[in-house]
CSV table of C-alpha atoms in Angstrom, one decimal:
chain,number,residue,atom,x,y,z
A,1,UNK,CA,26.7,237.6,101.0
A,2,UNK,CA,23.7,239.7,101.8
A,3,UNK,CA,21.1,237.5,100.0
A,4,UNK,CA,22.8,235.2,102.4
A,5,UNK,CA,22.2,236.9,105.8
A,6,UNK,CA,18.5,238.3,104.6
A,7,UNK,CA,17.5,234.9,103.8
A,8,UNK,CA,19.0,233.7,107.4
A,9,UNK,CA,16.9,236.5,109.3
A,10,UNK,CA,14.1,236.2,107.4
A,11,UNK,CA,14.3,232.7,108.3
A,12,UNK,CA,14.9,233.6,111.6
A,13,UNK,CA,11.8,235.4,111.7
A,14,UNK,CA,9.3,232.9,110.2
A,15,UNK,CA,10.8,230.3,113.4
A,16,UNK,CA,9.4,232.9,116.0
A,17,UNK,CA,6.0,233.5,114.1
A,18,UNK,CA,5.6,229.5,113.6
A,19,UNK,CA,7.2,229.1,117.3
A,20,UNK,CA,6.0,230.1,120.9
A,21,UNK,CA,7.4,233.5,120.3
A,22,UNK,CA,4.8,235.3,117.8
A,23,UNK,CA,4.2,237.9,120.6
A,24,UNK,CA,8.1,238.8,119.7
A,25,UNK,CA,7.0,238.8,116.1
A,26,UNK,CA,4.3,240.7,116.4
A,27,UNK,CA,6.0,243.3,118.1
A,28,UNK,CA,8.7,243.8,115.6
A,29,UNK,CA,6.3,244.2,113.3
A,30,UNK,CA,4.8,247.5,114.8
A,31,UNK,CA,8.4,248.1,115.6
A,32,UNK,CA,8.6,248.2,111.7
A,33,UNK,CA,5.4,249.8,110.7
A,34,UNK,CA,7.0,253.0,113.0
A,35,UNK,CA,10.8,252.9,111.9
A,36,UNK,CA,10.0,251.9,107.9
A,37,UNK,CA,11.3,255.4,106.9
A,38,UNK,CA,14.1,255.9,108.7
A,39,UNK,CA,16.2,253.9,105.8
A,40,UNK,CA,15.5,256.8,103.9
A,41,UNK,CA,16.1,259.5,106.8
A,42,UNK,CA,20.0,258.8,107.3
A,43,UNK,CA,19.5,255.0,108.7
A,44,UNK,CA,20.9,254.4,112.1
A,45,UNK,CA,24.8,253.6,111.8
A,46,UNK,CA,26.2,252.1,115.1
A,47,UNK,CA,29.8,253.0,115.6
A,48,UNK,CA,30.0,249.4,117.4
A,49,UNK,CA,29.0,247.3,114.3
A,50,UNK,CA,31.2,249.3,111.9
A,51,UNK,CA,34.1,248.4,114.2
A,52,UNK,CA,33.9,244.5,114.6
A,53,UNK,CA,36.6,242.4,114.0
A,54,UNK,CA,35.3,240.5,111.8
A,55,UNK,CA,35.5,243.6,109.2
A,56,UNK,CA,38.8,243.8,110.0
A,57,UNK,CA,39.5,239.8,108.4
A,58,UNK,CA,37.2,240.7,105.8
A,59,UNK,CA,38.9,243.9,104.1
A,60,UNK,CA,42.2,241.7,104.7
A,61,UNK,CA,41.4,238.3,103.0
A,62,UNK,CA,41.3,240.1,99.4
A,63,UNK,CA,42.7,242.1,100.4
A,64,UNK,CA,40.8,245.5,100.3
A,65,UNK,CA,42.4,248.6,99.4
A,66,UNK,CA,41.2,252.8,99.1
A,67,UNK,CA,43.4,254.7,97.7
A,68,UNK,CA,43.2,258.7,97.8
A,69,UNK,CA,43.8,260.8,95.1
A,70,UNK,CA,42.5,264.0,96.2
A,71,UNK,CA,41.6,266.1,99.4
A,72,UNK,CA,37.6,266.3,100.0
A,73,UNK,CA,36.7,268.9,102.0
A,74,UNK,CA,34.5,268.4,104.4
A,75,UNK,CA,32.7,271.5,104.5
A,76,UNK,CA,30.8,270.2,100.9
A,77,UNK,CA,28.7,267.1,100.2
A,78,UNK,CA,29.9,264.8,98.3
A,79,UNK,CA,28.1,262.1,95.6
A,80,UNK,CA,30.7,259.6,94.7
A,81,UNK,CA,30.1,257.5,92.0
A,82,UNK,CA,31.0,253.6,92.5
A,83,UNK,CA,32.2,251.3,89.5
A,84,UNK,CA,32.3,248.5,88.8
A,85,UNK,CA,29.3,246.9,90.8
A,86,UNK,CA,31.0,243.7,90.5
A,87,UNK,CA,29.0,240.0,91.9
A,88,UNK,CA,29.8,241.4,95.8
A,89,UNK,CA,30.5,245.2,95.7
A,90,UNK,CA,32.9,244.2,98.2
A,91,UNK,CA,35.4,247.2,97.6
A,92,UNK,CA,32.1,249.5,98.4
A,93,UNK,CA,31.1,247.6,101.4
A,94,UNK,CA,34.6,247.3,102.9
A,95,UNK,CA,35.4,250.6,102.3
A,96,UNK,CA,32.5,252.5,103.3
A,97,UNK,CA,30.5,250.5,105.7
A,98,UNK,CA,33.3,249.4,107.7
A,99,UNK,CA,36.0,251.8,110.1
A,100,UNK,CA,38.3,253.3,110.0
A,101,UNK,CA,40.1,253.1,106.4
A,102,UNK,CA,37.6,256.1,105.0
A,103,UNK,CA,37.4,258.0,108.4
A,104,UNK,CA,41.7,258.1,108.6
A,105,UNK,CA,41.7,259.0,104.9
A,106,UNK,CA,39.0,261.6,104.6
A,107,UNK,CA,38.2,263.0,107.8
A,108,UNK,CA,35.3,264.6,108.4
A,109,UNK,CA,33.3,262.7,106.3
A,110,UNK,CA,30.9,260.4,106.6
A,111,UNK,CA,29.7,257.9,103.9
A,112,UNK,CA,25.9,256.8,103.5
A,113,UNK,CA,26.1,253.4,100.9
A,114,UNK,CA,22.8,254.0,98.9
A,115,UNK,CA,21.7,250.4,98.2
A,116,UNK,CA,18.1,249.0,96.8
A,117,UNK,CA,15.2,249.9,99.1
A,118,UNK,CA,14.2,246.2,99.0
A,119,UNK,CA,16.5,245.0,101.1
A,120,UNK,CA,15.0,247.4,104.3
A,121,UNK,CA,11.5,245.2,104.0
A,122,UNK,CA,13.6,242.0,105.1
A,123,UNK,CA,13.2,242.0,109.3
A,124,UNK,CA,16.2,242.1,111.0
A,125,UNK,CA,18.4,242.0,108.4
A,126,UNK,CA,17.5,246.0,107.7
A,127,UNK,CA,18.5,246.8,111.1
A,128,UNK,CA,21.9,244.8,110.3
A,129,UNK,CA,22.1,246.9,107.1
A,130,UNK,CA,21.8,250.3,108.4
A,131,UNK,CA,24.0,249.8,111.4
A,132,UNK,CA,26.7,249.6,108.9
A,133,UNK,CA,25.8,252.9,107.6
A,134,UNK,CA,23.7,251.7,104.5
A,135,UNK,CA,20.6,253.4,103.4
A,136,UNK,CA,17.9,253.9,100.3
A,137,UNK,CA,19.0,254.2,97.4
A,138,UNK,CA,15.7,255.8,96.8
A,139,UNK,CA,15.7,259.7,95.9
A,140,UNK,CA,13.9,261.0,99.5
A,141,UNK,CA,17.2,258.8,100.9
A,142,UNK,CA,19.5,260.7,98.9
A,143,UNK,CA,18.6,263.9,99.1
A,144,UNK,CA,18.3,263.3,103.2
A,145,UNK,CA,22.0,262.6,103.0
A,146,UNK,CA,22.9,265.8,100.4
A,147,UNK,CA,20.6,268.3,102.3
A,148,UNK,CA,23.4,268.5,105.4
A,149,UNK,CA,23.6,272.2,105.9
A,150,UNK,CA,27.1,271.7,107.5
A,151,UNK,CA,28.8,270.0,105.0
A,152,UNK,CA,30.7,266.6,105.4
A,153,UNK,CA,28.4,263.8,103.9
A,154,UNK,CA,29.1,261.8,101.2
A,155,UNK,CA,26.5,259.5,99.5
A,156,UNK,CA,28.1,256.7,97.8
A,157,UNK,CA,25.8,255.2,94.7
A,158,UNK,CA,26.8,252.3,93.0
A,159,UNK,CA,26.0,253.9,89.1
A,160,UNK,CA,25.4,250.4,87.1
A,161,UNK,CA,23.0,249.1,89.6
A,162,UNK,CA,22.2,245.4,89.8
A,163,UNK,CA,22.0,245.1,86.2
A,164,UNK,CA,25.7,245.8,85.6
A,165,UNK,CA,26.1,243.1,88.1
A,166,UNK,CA,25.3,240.7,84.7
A,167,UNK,CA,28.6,242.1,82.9
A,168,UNK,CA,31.3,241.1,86.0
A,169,UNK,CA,33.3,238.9,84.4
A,170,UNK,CA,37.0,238.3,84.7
A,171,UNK,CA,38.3,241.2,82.8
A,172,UNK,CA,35.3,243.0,81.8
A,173,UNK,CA,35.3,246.7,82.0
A,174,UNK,CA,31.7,247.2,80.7
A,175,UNK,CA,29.9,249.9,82.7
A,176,UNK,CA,25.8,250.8,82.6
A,177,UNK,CA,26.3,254.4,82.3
A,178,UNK,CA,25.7,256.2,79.6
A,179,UNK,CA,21.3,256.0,80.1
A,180,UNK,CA,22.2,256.4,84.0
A,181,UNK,CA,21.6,260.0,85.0
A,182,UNK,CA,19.7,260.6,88.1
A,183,UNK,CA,22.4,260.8,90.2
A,184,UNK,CA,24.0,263.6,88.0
A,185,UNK,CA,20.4,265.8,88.6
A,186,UNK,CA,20.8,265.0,92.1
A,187,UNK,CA,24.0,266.4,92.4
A,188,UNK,CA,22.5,269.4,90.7
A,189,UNK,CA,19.4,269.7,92.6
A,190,UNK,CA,22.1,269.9,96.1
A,191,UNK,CA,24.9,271.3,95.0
A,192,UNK,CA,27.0,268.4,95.9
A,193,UNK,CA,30.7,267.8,94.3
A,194,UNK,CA,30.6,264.6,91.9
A,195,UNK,CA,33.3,261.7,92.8
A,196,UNK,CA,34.1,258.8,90.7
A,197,UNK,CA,35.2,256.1,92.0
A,198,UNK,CA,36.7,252.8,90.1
A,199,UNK,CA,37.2,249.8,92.1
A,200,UNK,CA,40.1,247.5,90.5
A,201,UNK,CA,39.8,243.8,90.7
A,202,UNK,CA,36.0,244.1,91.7
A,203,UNK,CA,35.1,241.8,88.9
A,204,UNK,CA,37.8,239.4,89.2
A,205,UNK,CA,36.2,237.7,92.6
A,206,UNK,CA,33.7,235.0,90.4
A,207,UNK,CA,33.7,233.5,87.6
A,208,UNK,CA,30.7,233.7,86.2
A,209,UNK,CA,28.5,231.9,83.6
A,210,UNK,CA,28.7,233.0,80.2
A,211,UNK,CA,25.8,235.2,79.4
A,212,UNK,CA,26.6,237.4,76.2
A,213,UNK,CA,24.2,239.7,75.3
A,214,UNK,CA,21.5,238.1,73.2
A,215,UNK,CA,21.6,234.8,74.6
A,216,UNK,CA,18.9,232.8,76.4
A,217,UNK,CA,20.4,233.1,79.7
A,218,UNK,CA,20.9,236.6,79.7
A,219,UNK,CA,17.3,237.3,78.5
A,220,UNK,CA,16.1,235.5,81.3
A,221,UNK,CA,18.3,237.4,84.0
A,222,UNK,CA,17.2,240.7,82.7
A,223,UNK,CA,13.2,239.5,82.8
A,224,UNK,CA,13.9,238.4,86.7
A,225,UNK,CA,15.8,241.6,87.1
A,226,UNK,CA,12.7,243.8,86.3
A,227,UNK,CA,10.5,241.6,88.0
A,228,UNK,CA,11.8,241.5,90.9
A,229,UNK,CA,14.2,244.3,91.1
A,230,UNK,CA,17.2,242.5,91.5
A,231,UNK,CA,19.6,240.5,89.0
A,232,UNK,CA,20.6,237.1,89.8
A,233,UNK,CA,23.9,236.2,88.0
A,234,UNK,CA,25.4,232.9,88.0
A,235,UNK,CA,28.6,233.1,89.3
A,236,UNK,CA,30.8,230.0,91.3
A,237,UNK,CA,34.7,230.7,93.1
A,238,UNK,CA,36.3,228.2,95.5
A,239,UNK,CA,35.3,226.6,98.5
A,240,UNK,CA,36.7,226.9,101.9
A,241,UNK,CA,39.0,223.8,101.1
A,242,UNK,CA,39.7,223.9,97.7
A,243,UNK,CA,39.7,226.2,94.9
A,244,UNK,CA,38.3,224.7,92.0
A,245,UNK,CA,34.1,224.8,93.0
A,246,UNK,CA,32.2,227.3,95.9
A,247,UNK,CA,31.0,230.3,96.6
A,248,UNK,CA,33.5,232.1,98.4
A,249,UNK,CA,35.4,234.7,96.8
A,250,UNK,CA,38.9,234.4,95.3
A,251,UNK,CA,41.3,236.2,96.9
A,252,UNK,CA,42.1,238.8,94.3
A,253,UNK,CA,43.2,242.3,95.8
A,254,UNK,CA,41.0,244.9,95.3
A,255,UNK,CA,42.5,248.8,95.0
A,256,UNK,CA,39.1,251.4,95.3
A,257,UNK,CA,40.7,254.3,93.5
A,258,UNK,CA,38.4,258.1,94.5
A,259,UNK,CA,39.0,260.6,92.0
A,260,UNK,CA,39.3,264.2,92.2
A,261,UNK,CA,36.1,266.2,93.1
A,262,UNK,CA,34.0,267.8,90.4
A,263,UNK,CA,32.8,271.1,91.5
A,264,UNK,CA,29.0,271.1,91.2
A,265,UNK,CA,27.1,274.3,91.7
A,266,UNK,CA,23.3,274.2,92.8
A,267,UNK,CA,21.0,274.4,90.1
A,268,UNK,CA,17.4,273.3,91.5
A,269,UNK,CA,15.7,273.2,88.3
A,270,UNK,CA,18.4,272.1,85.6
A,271,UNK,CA,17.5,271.4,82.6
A,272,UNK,CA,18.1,268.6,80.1
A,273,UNK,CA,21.0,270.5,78.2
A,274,UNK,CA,23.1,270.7,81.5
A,275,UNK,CA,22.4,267.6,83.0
A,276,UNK,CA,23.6,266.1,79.5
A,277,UNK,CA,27.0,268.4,80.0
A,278,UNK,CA,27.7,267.3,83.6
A,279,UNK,CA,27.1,263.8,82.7
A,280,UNK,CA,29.6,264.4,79.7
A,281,UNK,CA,32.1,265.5,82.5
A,282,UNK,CA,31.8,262.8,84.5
A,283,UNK,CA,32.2,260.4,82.2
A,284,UNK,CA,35.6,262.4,80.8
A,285,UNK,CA,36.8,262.3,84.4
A,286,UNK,CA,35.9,258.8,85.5
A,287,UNK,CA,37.9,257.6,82.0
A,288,UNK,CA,40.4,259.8,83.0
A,289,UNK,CA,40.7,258.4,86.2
A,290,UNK,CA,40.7,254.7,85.1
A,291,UNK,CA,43.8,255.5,82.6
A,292,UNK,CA,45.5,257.1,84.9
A,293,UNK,CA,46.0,254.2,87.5
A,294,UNK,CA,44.9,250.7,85.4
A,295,UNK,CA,48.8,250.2,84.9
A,296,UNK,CA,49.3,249.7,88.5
A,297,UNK,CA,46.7,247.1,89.1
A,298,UNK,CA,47.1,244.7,86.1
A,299,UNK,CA,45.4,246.3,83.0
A,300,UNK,CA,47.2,245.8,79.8
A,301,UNK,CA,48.0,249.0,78.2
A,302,UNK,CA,45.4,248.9,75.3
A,303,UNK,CA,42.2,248.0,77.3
A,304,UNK,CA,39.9,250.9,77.8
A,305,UNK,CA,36.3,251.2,79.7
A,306,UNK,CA,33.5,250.1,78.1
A,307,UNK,CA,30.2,252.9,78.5
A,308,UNK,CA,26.7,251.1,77.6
């Protein structure tokens, strides 16, 4: 869906420079050159955009659920860890780029969705993006959101990254965690409460090509995935009239399940031995989690998370 929309504005924006309306080109440009850190400065969320109707269809058609398990109060920062990535991350973008599910649930917070920098060099489209309350994933973005003196922000990193987005098969509950652990020293370096977060039914929106490990397909996603920073799976659904071939999404509900906070005290120089600890404790607590709720949203009793 994004690579959708950046592709249509970067179009967009290659019809003005080719067109009679360079000038307006030109001028976005400088517009950019002056505004290209303020992806990593908090973005610029518009109340408006978060609210359109549109949203509203869109968290319905699955349909999109976030379920609370615990109060988070907003006097602390919060780093919630998202899982699975899943082809979309629809349960992440429905849940924390669009109002007012997160606001009525956990007032007095507000989420910042760290996603690649990347996708703030595509014109127009990173204006889109940050509207919706998206920002760097980037560690100057990051720790922007975790220095709030006051309290009440909660940066929302999706852990396995693109390269996880390779696993999301019907089914799978394979994670990229266990080499993943910058966002545990973040949460060290600000003192911010850890979160995990598992989003049922995230993989179950595509089907997607078979790519095991090993095999020449999946070798080549991986190369294109640290080339260009980005994986690109190969994934088909149902059309808009039929439900055997597109690219739409099934309709499979998805339940985004927040855990219980994980007290984090500051520590602005940790050191190997306690990051390894925390991380130890996250990953005991997200398991926990998961085990607690997969019997209400379809997981057979004997089918356990998967930490690569």
């Amino acid at each position: 869906f994004l690579s959708l929309v950046a592709e249509f504005c970067c179009g967009f924006f290659v019809i003005l420079i080719l067109g009679n309306f360079w000038f307006l080109a030109v001028l976005y440009l400088l517009w950019l050159y002056l505004d290209w850190e303020t992806p990593c400065a908090g973005g610029r969320r518009s109340q408006w955009v978060r609210s359109w109707t549109v949203w509203k269809y869109f968290r319905e058609y699955f349909p999109i659920h976030l379920i609370k398990t615990s109060e988070l109060n907003p006097n602390h920062n919060y780093l919630l860890g998202f899982h699975p990535h899943g082809v979309l991350v629809a349960g992440a973008f429905g849940n924390f780029c669009t109002d007012p599910t997160f606001k009525n649930l956990f007032p007095g917070l507000t989420p910042y969705l760290h996603i690649m920098p990347i996708w703030f060099g595509c014109p127009f489209f990173r204006e889109y993006i940050m509207s919706a309350g998206m920002v760097s994933a980037s560690k100057e973005s990051v720790s922007h959101v975790l220095n709030n003196e006051g309290g009440g922000h909660a940066s929302v990193i999706v852990i396995g990254g693109a390269e996880e987005s390779l696993n999301a098969h019907p089914g799978s509950l394979t994670l990229n965690i266990l080499k993943r652990k910058g966002f545990i020293k973040m949460a060290l370096k600000h003192g911010a409460h850890l979160v995990p977060v598992f989003s049922f039914g995230e993989n179950e929106l595509f089907k997607q090509v078979a790519n095991p490990k090993g095999s020449w397909l999946r070798n080549v996603q991986e190369k294109l995935q640290k080339i260009m920073g980005f994986a690109l799976p190969l994934f088909h659904a149902r059309g808009v009239f039929q439900y055997s071939f597109g690219l739409i999404p099934y309709r499979q509900p998805i339940h985004t399940v927040v855990g219980s906070p994980i007290p984090v005290k500051q520590n602005l120089n940790p050191t190997t031995e306690e990051i390894d600890e925390l991380h130890a404790l996250y990953l005991q607590k997200l398991k926990k989690l998961f085990e607690e709720h997969k019997s209400n949203y379809g997981i057979p009793e004997h089918k356990s998370l998967i930490f690569e």
